[in-house]
mmCIF file of C-alpha atoms and ligand atoms in Angstrom:
data_model
loop_
_atom_site.group_PDB
_atom_site.id
_atom_site.type_symbol
_atom_site.label_atom_id
_atom_site.label_comp_id
_atom_site.label_asym_id
_atom_site.label_seq_id
_atom_site.Cartn_x
_atom_site.Cartn_y
_atom_site.Cartn_z
ATOM 1 C CA MET A 1 2.856 12.523 5.105
ATOM 2 C CA LEU A 2 1.653 12.575 1.502
ATOM 3 C CA GLY A 3 0.393 9.404 -0.234
ATOM 4 C CA VAL A 4 0.141 9.212 -4.018
ATOM 5 C CA GLY A 5 -1.815 6.342 -5.586
ATOM 6 C CA ILE A 6 -5.272 4.926 -5.961
ATOM 7 C CA ALA A 7 -8.537 5.025 -4.063
ATOM 8 C CA VAL A 8 -11.039 2.311 -4.833
ATOM 9 C CA LEU A 9 -14.553 1.266 -3.929
ATOM 10 C CA ASP A 10 -14.157 -2.200 -2.386
ATOM 11 C CA LEU A 11 -17.187 -4.494 -2.382
ATOM 12 C CA VAL A 12 -16.048 -7.069 0.154
ATOM 13 C CA ASN A 13 -18.125 -10.240 0.369
ATOM 14 C CA GLU A 14 -17.258 -12.486 3.291
ATOM 15 C CA VAL A 15 -17.908 -16.132 2.423
ATOM 16 C CA GLU A 16 -17.670 -19.275 4.537
ATOM 17 C CA VAL A 17 -15.331 -20.943 2.043
ATOM 18 C CA TYR A 18 -14.015 -19.827 -1.329
ATOM 19 C CA PRO A 19 -16.557 -21.029 -3.938
ATOM 20 C CA ALA A 20 -15.901 -23.152 -7.011
ATOM 21 C CA GLU A 21 -16.282 -21.672 -10.489
ATOM 22 C CA ASP A 22 -19.917 -21.364 -11.569
ATOM 23 C CA ASP A 23 -21.112 -21.938 -7.984
ATOM 24 C CA GLU A 24 -23.852 -19.852 -6.421
ATOM 25 C CA VAL A 25 -23.257 -19.046 -2.770
ATOM 26 C CA ARG A 26 -24.496 -16.654 -0.103
ATOM 27 C CA ALA A 27 -22.203 -14.114 1.459
ATOM 28 C CA LEU A 28 -22.160 -13.974 5.269
ATOM 29 C CA ALA A 29 -21.519 -10.233 5.197
ATOM 30 C CA LEU A 30 -21.023 -7.438 2.691
ATOM 31 C CA ARG A 31 -18.873 -4.356 3.250
ATOM 32 C CA ARG A 32 -18.866 -1.385 0.865
ATOM 33 C CA VAL A 33 -15.710 0.391 1.855
ATOM 34 C CA ARG A 34 -12.936 2.593 0.571
ATOM 35 C CA GLY A 35 -9.858 0.632 -0.495
ATOM 36 C CA GLY A 36 -6.730 1.140 -2.578
ATOM 37 C CA ASN A 37 -3.157 0.500 -1.504
ATOM 38 C CA VAL A 38 -1.961 3.986 -0.743
ATOM 39 C CA THR A 39 -5.187 5.149 0.887
ATOM 40 C CA ASN A 40 -5.223 1.970 3.004
ATOM 41 C CA SER A 41 -1.683 2.778 4.165
ATOM 42 C CA LEU A 42 -2.662 6.397 4.858
ATOM 43 C CA ALA A 43 -5.660 5.298 6.953
ATOM 44 C CA VAL A 44 -3.297 3.301 9.169
ATOM 45 C CA LEU A 45 -0.701 6.078 9.327
ATOM 46 C CA SER A 46 -3.369 8.586 10.249
ATOM 47 C CA ARG A 47 -4.602 6.251 13.003
ATOM 48 C CA LEU A 48 -1.032 6.065 14.260
ATOM 49 C CA GLY A 49 -0.978 9.833 14.651
ATOM 50 C CA HIS A 50 0.560 11.154 11.403
ATOM 51 C CA VAL A 51 -0.940 14.118 9.562
ATOM 52 C CA CYS A 52 -1.837 12.676 6.148
ATOM 53 C CA ARG A 53 -2.771 13.943 2.703
ATOM 54 C CA TRP A 54 -3.768 11.961 -0.371
ATOM 55 C CA VAL A 55 -3.351 12.806 -4.058
ATOM 56 C CA GLY A 56 -4.886 10.635 -6.764
ATOM 57 C CA THR A 57 -7.747 10.521 -9.255
ATOM 58 C CA LEU A 58 -11.423 9.891 -8.576
ATOM 59 C CA GLY A 59 -14.465 9.444 -10.752
ATOM 60 C CA ASP A 60 -17.433 11.693 -10.849
ATOM 61 C CA ASP A 61 -19.876 9.316 -9.187
ATOM 62 C CA PRO A 62 -21.358 8.373 -5.784
ATOM 63 C CA ALA A 63 -18.442 5.963 -5.133
ATOM 64 C CA ALA A 64 -16.090 8.960 -5.186
ATOM 65 C CA ASP A 65 -18.272 10.669 -2.560
ATOM 66 C CA LEU A 66 -18.058 7.574 -0.352
ATOM 67 C CA ILE A 67 -14.259 7.558 -0.722
ATOM 68 C CA LEU A 68 -13.910 11.253 0.085
ATOM 69 C CA ALA A 69 -16.175 10.884 3.129
ATOM 70 C CA ASP A 70 -14.156 7.913 4.372
ATOM 71 C CA LEU A 71 -10.845 9.724 3.932
ATOM 72 C CA ALA A 72 -12.250 12.781 5.704
ATOM 73 C CA GLY A 73 -13.408 10.477 8.504
ATOM 74 C CA HIS A 74 -9.813 9.296 8.867
ATOM 75 C CA GLY A 75 -8.648 12.917 8.969
ATOM 76 C CA ILE A 76 -6.885 12.559 5.589
ATOM 77 C CA GLU A 77 -6.761 15.748 3.551
ATOM 78 C CA THR A 78 -7.873 15.394 -0.103
ATOM 79 C CA GLY A 79 -7.874 18.961 -1.430
ATOM 80 C CA ASP A 80 -5.404 18.130 -4.241
ATOM 81 C CA ALA A 81 -7.271 15.029 -5.477
ATOM 82 C CA VAL A 82 -8.397 15.190 -9.107
ATOM 83 C CA ARG A 83 -12.029 14.446 -9.910
ATOM 84 C CA VAL A 84 -12.296 13.304 -13.518
ATOM 85 C CA SER A 85 -15.470 14.665 -15.037
ATOM 86 C CA GLY A 86 -17.608 11.759 -16.296
ATOM 87 C CA GLY A 87 -15.056 9.267 -14.875
ATOM 88 C CA THR A 88 -15.873 6.034 -13.052
ATOM 89 C CA THR A 89 -14.243 5.347 -9.701
ATOM 90 C CA PRO A 90 -12.244 2.073 -9.756
ATOM 91 C CA THR A 91 -14.078 -0.816 -8.112
ATOM 92 C CA SER A 92 -12.846 -4.094 -6.646
ATOM 93 C CA SER A 93 -15.138 -7.085 -6.205
ATOM 94 C CA ILE A 94 -13.553 -9.042 -3.374
ATOM 95 C CA LEU A 95 -14.201 -12.410 -1.753
ATOM 96 C CA VAL A 96 -12.749 -12.918 1.721
ATOM 97 C CA SER A 97 -12.888 -16.525 2.891
ATOM 98 C CA ARG A 98 -13.698 -16.923 6.583
ATOM 99 C CA THR A 99 -11.968 -20.314 6.512
ATOM 100 C CA ASN A 100 -8.456 -18.965 6.060
ATOM 101 C CA GLY A 101 -8.795 -15.211 5.538
ATOM 102 C CA SER A 102 -7.704 -15.407 1.882
ATOM 103 C CA ARG A 103 -8.786 -12.514 -0.294
ATOM 104 C CA THR A 104 -9.527 -12.773 -4.002
ATOM 105 C CA ILE A 105 -9.709 -9.459 -5.835
ATOM 106 C CA VAL A 106 -11.237 -8.639 -9.209
ATOM 107 C CA HIS A 107 -10.268 -5.051 -9.887
ATOM 108 C CA PHE A 108 -12.021 -2.898 -12.467
ATOM 109 C CA ARG A 109 -10.582 0.420 -13.538
ATOM 110 C CA ASP A 110 -11.371 2.775 -16.353
ATOM 111 C CA LEU A 111 -10.044 6.030 -14.974
ATOM 112 C CA PRO A 112 -7.024 8.096 -16.016
ATOM 113 C CA GLU A 113 -4.028 7.800 -13.710
ATOM 114 C CA LEU A 114 -2.687 10.832 -11.890
ATOM 115 C CA SER A 115 -0.319 12.743 -14.171
ATOM 116 C CA ALA A 116 2.916 14.478 -13.178
ATOM 117 C CA GLU A 117 1.188 17.694 -14.196
ATOM 118 C CA ASP A 118 -1.639 17.030 -11.691
ATOM 119 C CA PHE A 119 0.945 16.202 -9.042
ATOM 120 C CA GLY A 120 2.749 19.449 -9.851
ATOM 121 C CA ARG A 121 -0.220 21.344 -8.420
ATOM 122 C CA ALA A 122 0.060 19.627 -5.016
ATOM 123 C CA SER A 123 2.024 21.577 -2.436
ATOM 124 C CA LEU A 124 5.097 19.954 -0.927
ATOM 125 C CA ASP A 125 5.171 22.377 2.009
ATOM 126 C CA GLY A 126 5.504 20.952 5.490
ATOM 127 C CA LEU A 127 6.057 17.356 4.363
ATOM 128 C CA ALA A 128 8.312 14.818 6.049
ATOM 129 C CA TRP A 129 7.554 11.920 3.690
ATOM 130 C CA VAL A 130 5.991 11.093 0.328
ATOM 131 C CA HIS A 131 4.884 7.524 -0.391
ATOM 132 C CA PHE A 132 4.141 6.511 -3.999
ATOM 133 C CA GLU A 133 2.465 3.434 -5.409
ATOM 134 C CA GLY A 134 4.690 1.907 -8.086
ATOM 135 C CA ARG A 135 2.301 2.453 -11.001
ATOM 136 C CA ASN A 136 2.240 4.549 -14.147
ATOM 137 C CA PRO A 137 6.072 4.532 -14.041
ATOM 138 C CA GLN A 138 6.936 7.329 -16.467
ATOM 139 C CA GLU A 139 4.697 9.862 -14.775
ATOM 140 C CA THR A 140 5.547 8.677 -11.271
ATOM 141 C CA ALA A 141 9.273 8.969 -12.044
ATOM 142 C CA ARG A 142 8.659 12.623 -12.958
ATOM 143 C CA MET A 143 6.814 13.130 -9.656
ATOM 144 C CA ILE A 144 9.740 11.616 -7.747
ATOM 145 C CA ARG A 145 12.165 13.911 -9.564
ATOM 146 C CA ARG A 146 10.024 16.898 -8.607
ATOM 147 C CA VAL A 147 10.111 15.952 -4.909
ATOM 148 C CA ARG A 148 13.887 15.352 -5.053
ATOM 149 C CA LYS A 149 14.418 18.747 -6.669
ATOM 150 C CA GLU A 150 11.928 20.935 -4.794
ATOM 151 C CA ALA A 151 11.984 19.258 -1.383
ATOM 152 C CA PRO A 152 15.314 17.407 -1.111
ATOM 153 C CA ASP A 153 14.896 16.762 2.629
ATOM 154 C CA VAL A 154 11.598 14.921 2.231
ATOM 155 C CA ALA A 155 11.907 11.121 2.437
ATOM 156 C CA ILE A 156 10.460 9.142 -0.475
ATOM 157 C CA SER A 157 9.209 5.558 -0.512
ATOM 158 C CA VAL A 158 7.830 3.524 -3.399
ATOM 159 C CA GLU A 159 5.687 0.419 -3.210
ATOM 160 C CA LEU A 160 6.646 -2.202 -5.800
ATOM 161 C CA GLU A 161 3.616 -4.482 -5.828
ATOM 162 C CA LYS A 162 3.307 -5.522 -9.456
ATOM 163 C CA HIS A 163 5.855 -5.841 -12.211
ATOM 164 C CA ARG A 164 4.820 -3.135 -14.659
ATOM 165 C CA PRO A 165 6.653 -2.224 -17.873
ATOM 166 C CA GLY A 166 9.122 0.577 -17.140
ATOM 167 C CA ILE A 167 8.995 0.099 -13.356
ATOM 168 C CA GLU A 168 12.825 0.399 -13.232
ATOM 169 C CA ALA A 169 12.285 4.139 -13.679
ATOM 170 C CA LEU A 170 11.135 4.219 -10.048
ATOM 171 C CA LEU A 171 14.262 2.703 -8.543
ATOM 172 C CA HIS A 172 16.210 5.955 -8.494
ATOM 173 C CA GLY A 173 15.176 8.686 -6.073
ATOM 174 C CA PRO A 174 13.369 6.862 -3.248
ATOM 175 C CA GLN A 175 15.274 6.052 -0.045
ATOM 176 C CA LEU A 176 12.911 3.170 0.715
ATOM 177 C CA LEU A 177 11.613 0.484 -1.637
ATOM 178 C CA LEU A 178 8.770 -1.711 -0.343
ATOM 179 C CA ALA A 179 8.346 -4.769 -2.554
ATOM 180 C CA SER A 180 5.790 -7.565 -2.497
ATOM 181 C CA ARG A 181 6.580 -11.256 -2.825
ATOM 182 C CA ALA A 182 4.653 -11.246 -6.131
ATOM 183 C CA PHE A 183 6.968 -8.523 -7.433
ATOM 184 C CA ALA A 184 10.034 -10.551 -6.439
ATOM 185 C CA ARG A 185 8.636 -13.687 -8.075
ATOM 186 C CA ALA A 186 7.736 -11.829 -11.268
ATOM 187 C CA GLY A 187 11.412 -10.888 -11.482
ATOM 188 C CA GLY A 188 12.332 -14.588 -11.225
ATOM 189 C CA PHE A 189 13.360 -14.557 -7.548
ATOM 190 C CA GLU A 190 12.182 -17.131 -5.009
ATOM 191 C CA ASP A 191 14.893 -16.361 -2.467
ATOM 192 C CA PRO A 192 14.267 -13.002 -0.747
ATOM 193 C CA GLY A 193 17.983 -12.478 -0.183
ATOM 194 C CA ASP A 194 18.848 -12.759 -3.876
ATOM 195 C CA PHE A 195 15.939 -10.485 -4.712
ATOM 196 C CA LEU A 196 16.933 -7.792 -2.226
ATOM 197 C CA GLU A 197 20.580 -7.820 -3.273
ATOM 198 C CA ASP A 198 19.580 -7.407 -6.893
ATOM 199 C CA LEU A 199 17.081 -4.631 -6.082
ATOM 200 C CA LEU A 200 19.533 -2.711 -3.906
ATOM 201 C CA MET A 201 22.186 -2.960 -6.631
ATOM 202 C CA ARG A 202 19.817 -1.662 -9.327
ATOM 203 C CA SER A 203 18.535 1.230 -7.194
ATOM 204 C CA ASP A 204 19.988 4.020 -5.114
ATOM 205 C CA ALA A 205 17.666 3.270 -2.175
ATOM 206 C CA ARG A 206 19.078 3.151 1.336
ATOM 207 C CA LEU A 207 16.735 0.341 2.385
ATOM 208 C CA CYS A 208 14.884 -2.384 0.465
ATOM 209 C CA VAL A 209 12.175 -4.458 2.132
ATOM 210 C CA VAL A 210 10.161 -7.402 0.841
ATOM 211 C CA ALA A 211 6.909 -8.493 2.494
ATOM 212 C CA ARG A 212 6.449 -12.280 2.403
ATOM 213 C CA GLY A 213 2.943 -12.863 3.789
ATOM 214 C CA ALA A 214 2.865 -15.855 6.126
ATOM 215 C CA GLN A 215 6.672 -16.007 5.921
ATOM 216 C CA GLY A 216 7.136 -12.551 7.406
ATOM 217 C CA ALA A 217 9.514 -10.131 5.709
ATOM 218 C CA ALA A 218 13.139 -9.579 4.791
ATOM 219 C CA PHE A 219 15.174 -6.413 4.407
ATOM 220 C CA LEU A 220 18.547 -5.194 3.276
ATOM 221 C CA LYS A 221 20.143 -1.832 3.906
ATOM 222 C CA ARG A 222 23.020 -0.437 1.925
ATOM 223 C CA GLY A 223 26.243 -1.729 3.370
ATOM 224 C CA GLY A 224 24.407 -4.343 5.456
ATOM 225 C CA HIS A 225 23.383 -7.955 5.009
ATOM 226 C CA VAL A 226 19.988 -9.532 4.372
ATOM 227 C CA GLN A 227 17.896 -10.022 7.507
ATOM 228 C CA ARG A 228 14.707 -12.019 7.823
ATOM 229 C CA VAL A 229 11.829 -11.387 10.213
ATOM 230 C CA SER A 230 9.333 -14.161 11.047
ATOM 231 C CA ALA A 231 5.637 -13.541 10.577
ATOM 232 C CA TYR A 232 3.427 -12.556 13.481
ATOM 233 C CA VAL A 233 0.545 -15.031 13.366
ATOM 234 C CA PRO A 234 -2.746 -14.001 15.019
ATOM 235 C CA THR A 235 -4.822 -16.595 16.897
ATOM 236 C CA ARG A 236 -7.086 -16.821 13.838
ATOM 237 C CA VAL A 237 -6.478 -15.419 10.371
ATOM 238 C CA VAL A 238 -9.815 -13.934 9.294
ATOM 239 C CA ASP A 239 -9.010 -11.284 6.693
ATOM 240 C CA THR A 240 -5.767 -10.742 4.800
ATOM 241 C CA LEU A 241 -7.171 -7.975 2.562
ATOM 242 C CA GLY A 242 -4.781 -5.029 2.602
ATOM 243 C CA ALA A 243 -2.231 -6.702 4.900
ATOM 244 C CA GLY A 244 0.576 -5.534 2.581
ATOM 245 C CA ASP A 245 -0.702 -1.961 2.763
ATOM 246 C CA VAL A 246 -0.731 -2.147 6.568
ATOM 247 C CA PHE A 247 2.798 -3.567 6.487
ATOM 248 C CA ASN A 248 4.007 -0.647 4.345
ATOM 249 C CA ALA A 249 2.399 1.812 6.762
ATOM 250 C CA GLY A 250 4.126 0.039 9.644
ATOM 251 C CA VAL A 251 7.587 0.360 8.089
ATOM 252 C CA ILE A 252 7.063 4.047 7.278
ATOM 253 C CA HIS A 253 5.683 4.684 10.784
ATOM 254 C CA GLY A 254 8.674 3.008 12.399
ATOM 255 C CA LEU A 255 11.186 4.963 10.319
ATOM 256 C CA LEU A 256 9.346 8.252 10.917
ATOM 257 C CA LYS A 257 9.556 7.523 14.629
ATOM 258 C CA GLY A 258 13.310 7.087 14.221
ATOM 259 C CA LEU A 259 13.421 3.361 14.934
ATOM 260 C CA PRO A 260 16.373 1.368 13.579
ATOM 261 C CA ASP A 261 15.476 -0.381 10.291
ATOM 262 C CA GLY A 262 15.177 -3.848 11.849
ATOM 263 C CA GLU A 263 12.820 -2.660 14.577
ATOM 264 C CA ALA A 264 10.689 -0.786 12.050
ATOM 265 C CA VAL A 265 10.295 -3.980 10.002
ATOM 266 C CA VAL A 266 9.562 -6.105 13.087
ATOM 267 C CA GLN A 267 6.765 -3.781 14.223
ATOM 268 C CA ALA A 268 5.380 -3.612 10.654
ATOM 269 C CA VAL A 269 5.201 -7.411 10.531
ATOM 270 C CA LYS A 270 3.375 -7.373 13.860
ATOM 271 C CA LEU A 271 0.938 -4.697 12.735
ATOM 272 C CA ALA A 272 0.153 -6.611 9.514
ATOM 273 C CA GLY A 273 -0.223 -9.869 11.463
ATOM 274 C CA LEU A 274 -2.603 -8.279 13.966
ATOM 275 C CA LYS A 275 -4.607 -6.861 11.069
ATOM 276 C CA CYS A 276 -5.056 -10.372 9.621
ATOM 277 C CA GLY A 277 -6.825 -11.350 12.849
ATOM 278 C CA HIS A 278 -9.476 -8.651 12.302
ATOM 279 C CA PRO A 279 -11.880 -7.791 9.486
ATOM 280 C CA GLY A 280 -10.987 -4.527 7.727
ATOM 281 C CA ILE A 281 -7.831 -2.459 7.407
ATOM 282 C CA VAL A 282 -7.918 -0.385 10.567
ATOM 283 C CA MET A 283 -8.976 -2.022 13.798
ATOM 284 C CA GLU A 284 -11.939 0.225 14.502
ATOM 285 C CA ARG A 285 -13.016 -0.967 17.918
ATOM 286 C CA GLU A 286 -9.617 -1.053 19.525
ATOM 287 C CA SER A 287 -6.870 1.406 20.076
ATOM 288 C CA PRO A 288 -3.946 0.839 17.729
ATOM 289 C CA PRO A 289 -1.641 -1.880 19.058
ATOM 290 C CA ILE A 290 1.425 0.204 18.307
ATOM 291 C CA SER A 291 1.275 3.934 18.893
ATOM 292 C CA ASP A 292 3.632 6.878 19.075
HETATM 293 C C1 FRU B 1 -5.787 -4.157 -1.088
HETATM 294 C C2 FRU B 1 -6.297 -3.255 -2.163
HETATM 295 C C3 FRU B 1 -7.809 -3.126 -2.158
HETATM 296 C C4 FRU B 1 -8.052 -2.675 -3.567
HETATM 297 C C5 FRU B 1 -7.008 -3.429 -4.366
HETATM 298 C C6 FRU B 1 -6.439 -2.624 -5.492
HETATM 299 O O1 FRU B 1 -4.384 -4.154 -1.088
HETATM 300 O O2 FRU B 1 -5.733 -1.956 -2.062
HETATM 301 O O3 FRU B 1 -8.301 -2.277 -1.166
HETATM 302 O O4 FRU B 1 -9.304 -2.969 -4.034
HETATM 303 O O5 FRU B 1 -5.983 -3.763 -3.456
HETATM 304 O O6 FRU B 1 -5.495 -3.333 -6.225
#
């Protein structure tokens, strides 16, 4: 499994309730952890037993060391990552409200994105799957074309989290498109069915999935009809940070295991729901709820 996207230093402040503007409040806890969509998904996939590698850019600072140490701790290989000399590792200042688990993210980045040329140096040997974040569309489209050409049997997925100019370039090549509700809304869609039909029509993907937070998820495979999956709600929602990344990992895990599409989405919804009942991305003190 190869993941291509960002790694971030997350400064996660847990607060009792989300503060008002210009308030001054105390945090109940502070976590300085590695974040970033694709690396979050890889951490889960690695915990579920997949051999994982990450390719992306890092700064030239202590935050990058923390990220590399965390990824190594998860058994994720980072030999092809690009360290930008003099660069600053992206940082997110995050408030997680203990009242309802909401997460508010202020993301700072001033680091070059991974280029197709950088990606060209990463080996595609021995891969079953490549998962891309839907960012930097022109370059990422070139990376997808490289995988299609040089490793045609490798499955490709793309996360569509934000509507970025030129993102349509990423709709051709991947078999799996994993969209967020925000992405659907930015395209003018409230109804997940309408969104998925439009996305499937504009792409050549085999399967399109949209994560819908507390409303679960919906999916559509080519030649099929839209199906909805209800959310899995934990006893208490304490931390929704990265739930979408866990969901994406769950879908990929299910499909890699050979589950039918619907079952893969159902277990991904469950995994993301369980995550919301715990602080952090990977449930450290427990064995994974769903394993190979
Ligand atoms: C959660 C997350 C955080 C990171 C931010 C980047 O999905 O990946 O870990 O700071 O989003 O947008």
